[in-house]
């Protein structure tokens, strides 16, 4: 399956490079990033263990000790790559400063695209702040209530740039609601900024929640990157001029991200040699939030997070203690057959809230949870409410790598369907799609 | 002495605020930064010790264990403050977008000063990268040869912005050399960029080298901040329009830096409750490098680093192993009288290079080092070659806080003389000074 995904990415990259030759640099830096990560990880791993950054892999026969927080290396390399990148991205403006002055539509900004540079810098800065936060979390195990909202601070420079550069805060009203509301768009004003800050909080945390199986954190980020690049490729080949610009920007940031993440995946996939830590999850989530916000397609980007959103909603009964939540909800490893089994929450010691029992039975009826009864028909346990456990409930016990691949496959299929529906239904709902020549209608 | 310095700073701040009312926000954020640091340090200290970030204070009777790398907290607060700051700095452009459009001289950049925003963002980004590097160093004790050049990477976005925004790479030729060279200025081209990168390497490392006494790292940074603010105040009250802009920018970044550093100083001054770590030294040095580069007064800024430069030159014989260099060159603490004494390098076990012995005797003659001979007239030891030891050689053994204050006083006097000479001699050498109404000629 992995090689298929890689092939698909390669095709997307070729598509992108064909239309935006400047993105060749991005691909080059992605390869450099991959090589650097692959070279560094085995060399820095022991130092991480030495300073206490390590964890036990509980789903392996001998519970080996692995270096933890290696995602910080990956994120740092990404940041260095994107710094080295700057002269290449703005190369044509530097070498040929009058190019833009000649083109009438751009010369309002003088000969250098400061607007673009601010955008780019605010994106990298937001990511750097996120990495700092992630490192603090990996080192000090911050409390949940502290760390949950901190990414919102990292998003501030981004929101400022959005405000001064675009200030677009209206959303289109779907066709069937137009008559009811009486207009074609609604200006959300400050609510739109709160929505963007919320996105900066949601994306990092949502990747952090869908975790616990070797390779899953990085794998889901790779799938997200592929989906975003596919979407970018669609726009870069068929989109309007302005959408080409923002999706070019998106590809600029995501291509090197794909490179460094692939390097990390090599070491984090089953059987993992390293753990990625919170730093990577925050960093990866923020890459997509940043790209979505600055590329003006935060709503489409959020569609790619449907599996993470579903995982979050599905987890809510346990997160809010309506159903008891064990400290770890990882799948249970069975040493005898080497397979992972769904882990369960004990409902005898700490019964669920009464009003929720019918909901549990309802979920059970639709195979969205597995319930266990004793001989008298009393509820004694339920499977933990995570997408990982649900996959095991649906497809039966399996080895860790199979489980990870299955979840990634589900995520990828949902994403493909989303891209299709986004453009097919988007056109139907809003009367037009921002792809100039829509392939779907 | 401290209260005198504070008074001087307050006067500078008032001067600045009078002319640039937008700098009131900076002062407000400096106070917020101070309060936040002062509140945080005692609360996070134990967590730092818990994860192994601690060190022994060797110059105290019982060698107490103190949290190390607390400067990372200070730097993080500074970064957060400068993020929150953005909407305030660019407030007038956001609220009154047409203000600049009306003013004919600025409207080449459209209604929003993207140029200013890129500058500001590249500055903060450079500092964030420096902090990441510092944290890596504090955690992993990077090797000297690795960490020495890394700040140059953090400087890249800064150099790019400098290139595209100003591209000024010529230096003025002093009057007495004009006839000889045949022109009034020389364009250094790429050499100027290498010089700026070198500044990004030098400033962080130079503060890191002049260290080892409670409060000295933060203290010297505070003195540097005061000197830079004094210089800014001169320009903001008497400078040309363009110099007002760049010194306003400098003050914008240095005022909050002063606030957070003062908070750290309270806990790091004798008797220290915390150590600052490499993170703070790198971060502080980079603040001055960034301000000097983007404010176009990197050469003047370098003049404020004369004590650090002298310390570096003075250290060279030991750094390059011409004279033996013990692993630690801290002053020797005498438990009986509680005073610090000059530490010494043993010249018997590992004699200095032969050619250098006359130099040592020469330095001794001018009281720039202390040599020790045995009864037969053979050299047996010399004092370590650091500004700290030299201060002890000159003024005799003293308590740690006295030593720190003495060094800071020397640094401050050198700085004041520098500011005077810069403007008095600068005008004489180059025929003009960029202060419009020079107070000195």
mmCIF file of N, CA, C and O in Angstrom, chain B residues 214-284:
data_model
loop_
_atom_site.group_PDB
_atom_site.id
_atom_site.type_symbol
_atom_site.label_atom_id
_atom_site.label_comp_id
_atom_site.label_asym_id
_atom_site.label_seq_id
_atom_site.Cartn_x
_atom_site.Cartn_y
_atom_site.Cartn_z
ATOM 1 N N UNK B 214 27.639 34.788 39.208
ATOM 2 C CA UNK B 214 26.184 35.029 39.366
ATOM 3 C C UNK B 214 25.781 36.374 38.779
ATOM 4 O O UNK B 214 26.318 37.411 39.140
ATOM 5 N N UNK B 215 24.799 36.337 37.870
ATOM 6 C CA UNK B 215 24.232 37.588 37.363
ATOM 7 C C UNK B 215 24.980 38.225 36.214
ATOM 8 O O UNK B 215 24.498 39.198 35.637
ATOM 9 N N UNK B 216 26.144 37.690 35.849
ATOM 10 C CA UNK B 216 26.958 38.385 34.843
ATOM 11 C C UNK B 216 26.360 38.281 33.432
ATOM 12 O O UNK B 216 26.346 39.255 32.685
ATOM 13 N N UNK B 217 25.835 37.101 33.060
ATOM 14 C CA UNK B 217 25.267 36.954 31.717
ATOM 15 C C UNK B 217 24.097 37.912 31.528
ATOM 16 O O UNK B 217 24.008 38.622 30.527
ATOM 17 N N UNK B 218 23.183 37.904 32.508
ATOM 18 C CA UNK B 218 22.013 38.781 32.390
ATOM 19 C C UNK B 218 22.421 40.228 32.592
ATOM 20 O O UNK B 218 21.960 41.120 31.877
ATOM 21 N N UNK B 219 23.320 40.453 33.564
ATOM 22 C CA UNK B 219 23.754 41.815 33.851
ATOM 23 C C UNK B 219 24.362 42.488 32.640
ATOM 24 O O UNK B 219 24.003 43.616 32.294
ATOM 25 N N UNK B 220 25.287 41.798 31.949
ATOM 26 C CA UNK B 220 25.913 42.422 30.781
ATOM 27 C C UNK B 220 24.884 42.674 29.686
ATOM 28 O O UNK B 220 24.981 43.669 28.950
ATOM 29 N N UNK B 221 23.858 41.790 29.585
ATOM 30 C CA UNK B 221 22.812 42.006 28.583
ATOM 31 C C UNK B 221 21.982 43.233 28.941
ATOM 32 O O UNK B 221 21.582 44.001 28.058
ATOM 33 N N UNK B 222 21.724 43.414 30.252
ATOM 34 C CA UNK B 222 20.971 44.604 30.677
ATOM 35 C C UNK B 222 21.758 45.868 30.363
ATOM 36 O O UNK B 222 21.199 46.853 29.868
ATOM 37 N N UNK B 223 23.076 45.830 30.627
ATOM 38 C CA UNK B 223 23.904 47.009 30.330
ATOM 39 C C UNK B 223 23.892 47.282 28.829
ATOM 40 O O UNK B 223 23.738 48.426 28.385
ATOM 41 N N UNK B 224 24.027 46.222 28.037
ATOM 42 C CA UNK B 224 23.974 46.390 26.577
ATOM 43 C C UNK B 224 22.641 47.004 26.160
ATOM 44 O O UNK B 224 22.585 47.898 25.306
ATOM 45 N N UNK B 225 21.545 46.533 26.788
ATOM 46 C CA UNK B 225 20.214 47.060 26.451
ATOM 47 C C UNK B 225 20.138 48.535 26.797
ATOM 48 O O UNK B 225 19.609 49.340 26.011
ATOM 49 N N UNK B 226 20.671 48.901 27.964
ATOM 50 C CA UNK B 226 20.627 50.303 28.382
ATOM 51 C C UNK B 226 21.420 51.172 27.404
ATOM 52 O O UNK B 226 20.955 52.234 26.969
ATOM 53 N N UNK B 227 22.615 50.699 27.020
ATOM 54 C CA UNK B 227 23.434 51.464 26.083
ATOM 55 C C UNK B 227 22.715 51.622 24.749
ATOM 56 O O UNK B 227 22.674 52.718 24.172
ATOM 57 N N UNK B 228 22.119 50.519 24.264
ATOM 58 C CA UNK B 228 21.421 50.588 22.982
ATOM 59 C C UNK B 228 20.238 51.548 23.077
ATOM 60 O O UNK B 228 19.984 52.332 22.156
ATOM 61 N N UNK B 229 19.520 51.516 24.213
ATOM 62 C CA UNK B 229 18.365 52.408 24.370
ATOM 63 C C UNK B 229 18.795 53.870 24.471
ATOM 64 O O UNK B 229 18.129 54.756 23.939
ATOM 65 N N UNK B 230 19.923 54.109 25.144
ATOM 66 C CA UNK B 230 20.457 55.476 25.205
ATOM 67 C C UNK B 230 20.743 55.982 23.803
ATOM 68 O O UNK B 230 20.383 57.102 23.432
ATOM 69 N N UNK B 231 21.402 55.142 23.027
ATOM 70 C CA UNK B 231 21.733 55.494 21.651
ATOM 71 C C UNK B 231 20.453 55.732 20.839
ATOM 72 O O UNK B 231 20.348 56.690 20.082
ATOM 73 N N UNK B 232 19.459 54.838 21.045
ATOM 74 C CA UNK B 232 18.174 55.007 20.351
ATOM 75 C C UNK B 232 17.538 56.336 20.731
ATOM 76 O O UNK B 232 17.006 57.053 19.880
ATOM 77 N N UNK B 233 17.597 56.661 22.036
ATOM 78 C CA UNK B 233 16.974 57.891 22.508
ATOM 79 C C UNK B 233 17.622 59.105 21.834
ATOM 80 O O UNK B 233 16.937 60.050 21.445
ATOM 81 N N UNK B 234 18.958 59.048 21.671
ATOM 82 C CA UNK B 234 19.664 60.137 20.979
ATOM 83 C C UNK B 234 19.108 60.329 19.578
ATOM 84 O O UNK B 234 18.805 61.444 19.156
ATOM 85 N N UNK B 235 18.974 59.213 18.856
ATOM 86 C CA UNK B 235 18.511 59.301 17.470
ATOM 87 C C UNK B 235 17.053 59.704 17.389
ATOM 88 O O UNK B 235 16.642 60.450 16.509
ATOM 89 N N UNK B 236 16.242 59.154 18.337
ATOM 90 C CA UNK B 236 14.806 59.436 18.263
ATOM 91 C C UNK B 236 14.514 60.897 18.581
ATOM 92 O O UNK B 236 13.502 61.448 18.136
ATOM 93 N N UNK B 237 15.390 61.532 19.343
ATOM 94 C CA UNK B 237 15.150 62.943 19.645
ATOM 95 C C UNK B 237 15.850 63.855 18.646
ATOM 96 O O UNK B 237 15.358 64.925 18.339
ATOM 97 N N UNK B 238 16.998 63.400 18.108
ATOM 98 C CA UNK B 238 17.777 64.322 17.286
ATOM 99 C C UNK B 238 18.148 63.777 15.912
ATOM 100 O O UNK B 238 18.835 64.443 15.147
ATOM 101 N N UNK B 239 17.733 62.540 15.607
ATOM 102 C CA UNK B 239 18.186 61.921 14.366
ATOM 103 C C UNK B 239 17.384 62.342 13.154
ATOM 104 O O UNK B 239 16.382 63.062 13.249
ATOM 105 N N UNK B 240 17.807 61.857 11.985
ATOM 106 C CA UNK B 240 17.084 62.108 10.752
ATOM 107 C C UNK B 240 15.845 61.215 10.722
ATOM 108 O O UNK B 240 15.707 60.294 11.533
ATOM 109 N N UNK B 241 14.935 61.453 9.776
ATOM 110 C CA UNK B 241 13.692 60.679 9.714
ATOM 111 C C UNK B 241 13.956 59.179 9.584
ATOM 112 O O UNK B 241 13.366 58.366 10.270
ATOM 113 N N UNK B 242 14.889 58.817 8.689
ATOM 114 C CA UNK B 242 15.121 57.388 8.454
ATOM 115 C C UNK B 242 15.784 56.759 9.670
ATOM 116 O O UNK B 242 15.514 55.611 10.017
ATOM 117 N N UNK B 243 16.665 57.508 10.340
ATOM 118 C CA UNK B 243 17.308 56.916 11.516
ATOM 119 C C UNK B 243 16.304 56.797 12.656
ATOM 120 O O UNK B 243 16.370 55.884 13.460
ATOM 121 N N UNK B 244 15.314 57.724 12.697
ATOM 122 C CA UNK B 244 14.256 57.596 13.705
ATOM 123 C C UNK B 244 13.509 56.289 13.526
ATOM 124 O O UNK B 244 13.173 55.600 14.482
ATOM 125 N N UNK B 245 13.256 55.933 12.270
ATOM 126 C CA UNK B 245 12.500 54.717 11.989
ATOM 127 C C UNK B 245 13.264 53.499 12.492
ATOM 128 O O UNK B 245 12.717 52.645 13.179
ATOM 129 N N UNK B 246 14.569 53.434 12.134
ATOM 130 C CA UNK B 246 15.291 52.215 12.499
ATOM 131 C C UNK B 246 15.574 52.159 13.997
ATOM 132 O O UNK B 246 15.596 51.075 14.579
ATOM 133 N N UNK B 247 15.745 53.319 14.644
ATOM 134 C CA UNK B 247 15.981 53.270 16.087
ATOM 135 C C UNK B 247 14.685 53.090 16.859
ATOM 136 O O UNK B 247 14.698 52.568 17.978
ATOM 137 N N UNK B 248 13.563 53.478 16.251
ATOM 138 C CA UNK B 248 12.271 53.147 16.840
ATOM 139 C C UNK B 248 12.074 51.640 16.838
ATOM 140 O O UNK B 248 11.661 51.035 17.832
ATOM 141 N N UNK B 249 12.437 51.015 15.717
ATOM 142 C CA UNK B 249 12.352 49.564 15.589
ATOM 143 C C UNK B 249 13.234 48.892 16.633
ATOM 144 O O UNK B 249 12.830 47.928 17.297
ATOM 145 N N UNK B 250 14.453 49.416 16.789
ATOM 146 C CA UNK B 250 15.386 48.874 17.775
ATOM 147 C C UNK B 250 14.790 48.950 19.176
ATOM 148 O O UNK B 250 14.797 47.958 19.926
ATOM 149 N N UNK B 251 14.225 50.108 19.514
ATOM 150 C CA UNK B 251 13.649 50.276 20.847
ATOM 151 C C UNK B 251 12.458 49.336 21.052
ATOM 152 O O UNK B 251 12.286 48.771 22.130
ATOM 153 N N UNK B 252 11.673 49.134 19.978
ATOM 154 C CA UNK B 252 10.524 48.224 20.039
ATOM 155 C C UNK B 252 10.941 46.834 20.503
ATOM 156 O O UNK B 252 10.236 46.175 21.249
ATOM 157 N N UNK B 253 12.095 46.358 20.026
ATOM 158 C CA UNK B 253 12.543 45.016 20.370
ATOM 159 C C UNK B 253 13.309 44.987 21.690
ATOM 160 O O UNK B 253 13.251 44.007 22.431
ATOM 161 N N UNK B 254 14.036 46.063 21.994
ATOM 162 C CA UNK B 254 14.914 46.024 23.169
ATOM 163 C C UNK B 254 14.156 46.299 24.463
ATOM 164 O O UNK B 254 14.463 45.725 25.504
ATOM 165 N N UNK B 255 13.124 47.157 24.399
ATOM 166 C CA UNK B 255 12.400 47.480 25.640
ATOM 167 C C UNK B 255 11.791 46.221 26.294
ATOM 168 O O UNK B 255 12.022 45.972 27.470
ATOM 169 N N UNK B 256 11.046 45.374 25.539
ATOM 170 C CA UNK B 256 10.542 44.161 26.191
ATOM 171 C C UNK B 256 11.671 43.222 26.609
ATOM 172 O O UNK B 256 11.566 42.530 27.618
ATOM 173 N N UNK B 257 12.767 43.220 25.845
ATOM 174 C CA UNK B 257 13.920 42.397 26.225
ATOM 175 C C UNK B 257 14.440 42.843 27.584
ATOM 176 O O UNK B 257 14.765 42.015 28.445
ATOM 177 N N UNK B 258 14.504 44.157 27.785
ATOM 178 C CA UNK B 258 14.960 44.688 29.064
ATOM 179 C C UNK B 258 14.038 44.211 30.190
ATOM 180 O O UNK B 258 14.507 43.791 31.253
ATOM 181 N N UNK B 259 12.740 44.228 29.920
ATOM 182 C CA UNK B 259 11.771 43.801 30.933
ATOM 183 C C UNK B 259 11.958 42.361 31.364
ATOM 184 O O UNK B 259 12.105 42.064 32.551
ATOM 185 N N UNK B 260 12.007 41.447 30.399
ATOM 186 C CA UNK B 260 12.123 40.029 30.771
ATOM 187 C C UNK B 260 13.490 39.744 31.394
ATOM 188 O O UNK B 260 13.608 38.928 32.314
ATOM 189 N N UNK B 261 14.543 40.440 30.900
ATOM 190 C CA UNK B 261 15.879 40.193 31.450
ATOM 191 C C UNK B 261 15.975 40.660 32.891
ATOM 192 O O UNK B 261 16.620 40.027 33.722
ATOM 193 N N UNK B 262 15.305 41.779 33.177
ATOM 194 C CA UNK B 262 15.319 42.291 34.547
ATOM 195 C C UNK B 262 14.651 41.289 35.489
ATOM 196 O O UNK B 262 15.135 41.046 36.599
ATOM 197 N N UNK B 263 13.559 40.669 35.005
ATOM 198 C CA UNK B 263 12.895 39.643 35.797
ATOM 199 C C UNK B 263 13.826 38.476 36.069
ATOM 200 O O UNK B 263 13.897 37.951 37.187
ATOM 201 N N UNK B 264 14.567 38.071 35.052
ATOM 202 C CA UNK B 264 15.516 36.957 35.207
ATOM 203 C C UNK B 264 16.658 37.363 36.134
ATOM 204 O O UNK B 264 17.119 36.564 36.963
ATOM 205 N N UNK B 265 17.111 38.622 36.001
ATOM 206 C CA UNK B 265 18.232 39.110 36.806
ATOM 207 C C UNK B 265 17.897 39.024 38.293
ATOM 208 O O UNK B 265 18.748 38.674 39.111
ATOM 209 N N UNK B 266 16.641 39.321 38.618
ATOM 210 C CA UNK B 266 16.230 39.278 40.020
ATOM 211 C C UNK B 266 16.524 37.900 40.639
ATOM 212 O O UNK B 266 16.887 37.798 41.800
ATOM 213 N N UNK B 267 16.372 36.851 39.851
ATOM 214 C CA UNK B 267 16.572 35.496 40.366
ATOM 215 C C UNK B 267 17.979 34.975 40.125
ATOM 216 O O UNK B 267 18.407 34.018 40.757
ATOM 217 N N UNK B 268 18.698 35.594 39.191
ATOM 218 C CA UNK B 268 20.024 35.086 38.852
ATOM 219 C C UNK B 268 21.145 35.864 39.539
ATOM 220 O O UNK B 268 22.271 35.408 39.616
ATOM 221 N N UNK B 269 20.829 37.051 40.073
ATOM 222 C CA UNK B 269 21.894 37.850 40.712
ATOM 223 C C UNK B 269 22.307 37.195 42.038
ATOM 224 O O UNK B 269 21.581 36.380 42.593
ATOM 225 N N UNK B 270 23.490 37.604 42.518
ATOM 226 C CA UNK B 270 24.031 36.990 43.728
ATOM 227 C C UNK B 270 23.128 37.178 44.918
ATOM 228 O O UNK B 270 22.624 38.278 45.085
ATOM 229 N N UNK B 271 22.857 36.233 45.778
ATOM 230 C CA UNK B 271 23.167 34.801 45.577
ATOM 231 C C UNK B 271 22.134 34.175 44.643
ATOM 232 O O UNK B 271 20.941 34.234 44.927
ATOM 233 N N UNK B 272 22.581 33.591 43.552
ATOM 234 C CA UNK B 272 21.682 33.110 42.506
ATOM 235 C C UNK B 272 20.730 32.036 43.027
ATOM 236 O O UNK B 272 21.119 31.170 43.810
ATOM 237 N N UNK B 273 19.463 32.144 42.577
ATOM 238 C CA UNK B 273 18.491 31.078 42.865
ATOM 239 C C UNK B 273 18.353 30.160 41.649
ATOM 240 O O UNK B 273 17.865 29.045 41.772
ATOM 241 N N UNK B 274 18.736 30.678 40.485
ATOM 242 C CA UNK B 274 18.655 29.881 39.252
ATOM 243 C C UNK B 274 19.855 30.224 38.361
ATOM 244 O O UNK B 274 20.445 31.296 38.490
ATOM 245 N N UNK B 275 20.200 29.298 37.453
ATOM 246 C CA UNK B 275 21.187 29.579 36.413
ATOM 247 C C UNK B 275 20.455 29.860 35.102
ATOM 248 O O UNK B 275 19.353 29.347 34.882
ATOM 249 N N UNK B 276 21.098 30.648 34.231
ATOM 250 C CA UNK B 276 20.372 31.034 33.017
ATOM 251 C C UNK B 276 20.566 30.066 31.849
ATOM 252 O O UNK B 276 19.697 29.921 30.999
ATOM 253 N N UNK B 277 21.712 29.385 31.792
ATOM 254 C CA UNK B 277 21.937 28.426 30.708
ATOM 255 C C UNK B 277 22.363 29.091 29.409
ATOM 256 O O UNK B 277 22.335 30.306 29.280
ATOM 257 N N UNK B 278 22.758 28.257 28.453
ATOM 258 C CA UNK B 278 23.223 28.768 27.156
ATOM 259 C C UNK B 278 22.095 29.448 26.386
ATOM 260 O O UNK B 278 22.327 30.384 25.626
ATOM 261 N N UNK B 279 20.848 28.956 26.571
ATOM 262 C CA UNK B 279 19.720 29.517 25.831
ATOM 263 C C UNK B 279 19.666 31.027 25.980
ATOM 264 O O UNK B 279 19.533 31.755 24.998
ATOM 265 N N UNK B 280 19.786 31.491 27.220
ATOM 266 C CA UNK B 280 19.683 32.934 27.435
ATOM 267 C C UNK B 280 20.811 33.681 26.742
ATOM 268 O O UNK B 280 20.582 34.719 26.107
ATOM 269 N N UNK B 281 22.040 33.153 26.856
ATOM 270 C CA UNK B 281 23.195 33.852 26.272
ATOM 271 C C UNK B 281 23.028 33.988 24.760
ATOM 272 O O UNK B 281 23.242 35.060 24.190
ATOM 273 N N UNK B 282 22.650 32.889 24.109
ATOM 274 C CA UNK B 282 22.447 32.935 22.654
ATOM 275 C C UNK B 282 21.337 33.919 22.305
ATOM 276 O O UNK B 282 21.464 34.751 21.410
ATOM 277 N N UNK B 283 20.244 33.782 23.031
ATOM 278 C CA UNK B 283 19.067 34.604 22.759
ATOM 279 C C UNK B 283 19.401 36.080 22.927
ATOM 280 O O UNK B 283 19.119 36.904 22.044
ATOM 281 N N UNK B 284 20.036 36.422 24.058
ATOM 282 C CA UNK B 284 20.353 37.828 24.336
ATOM 283 C C UNK B 284 21.298 38.374 23.266
ATOM 284 O O UNK B 284 21.071 39.456 22.720
#
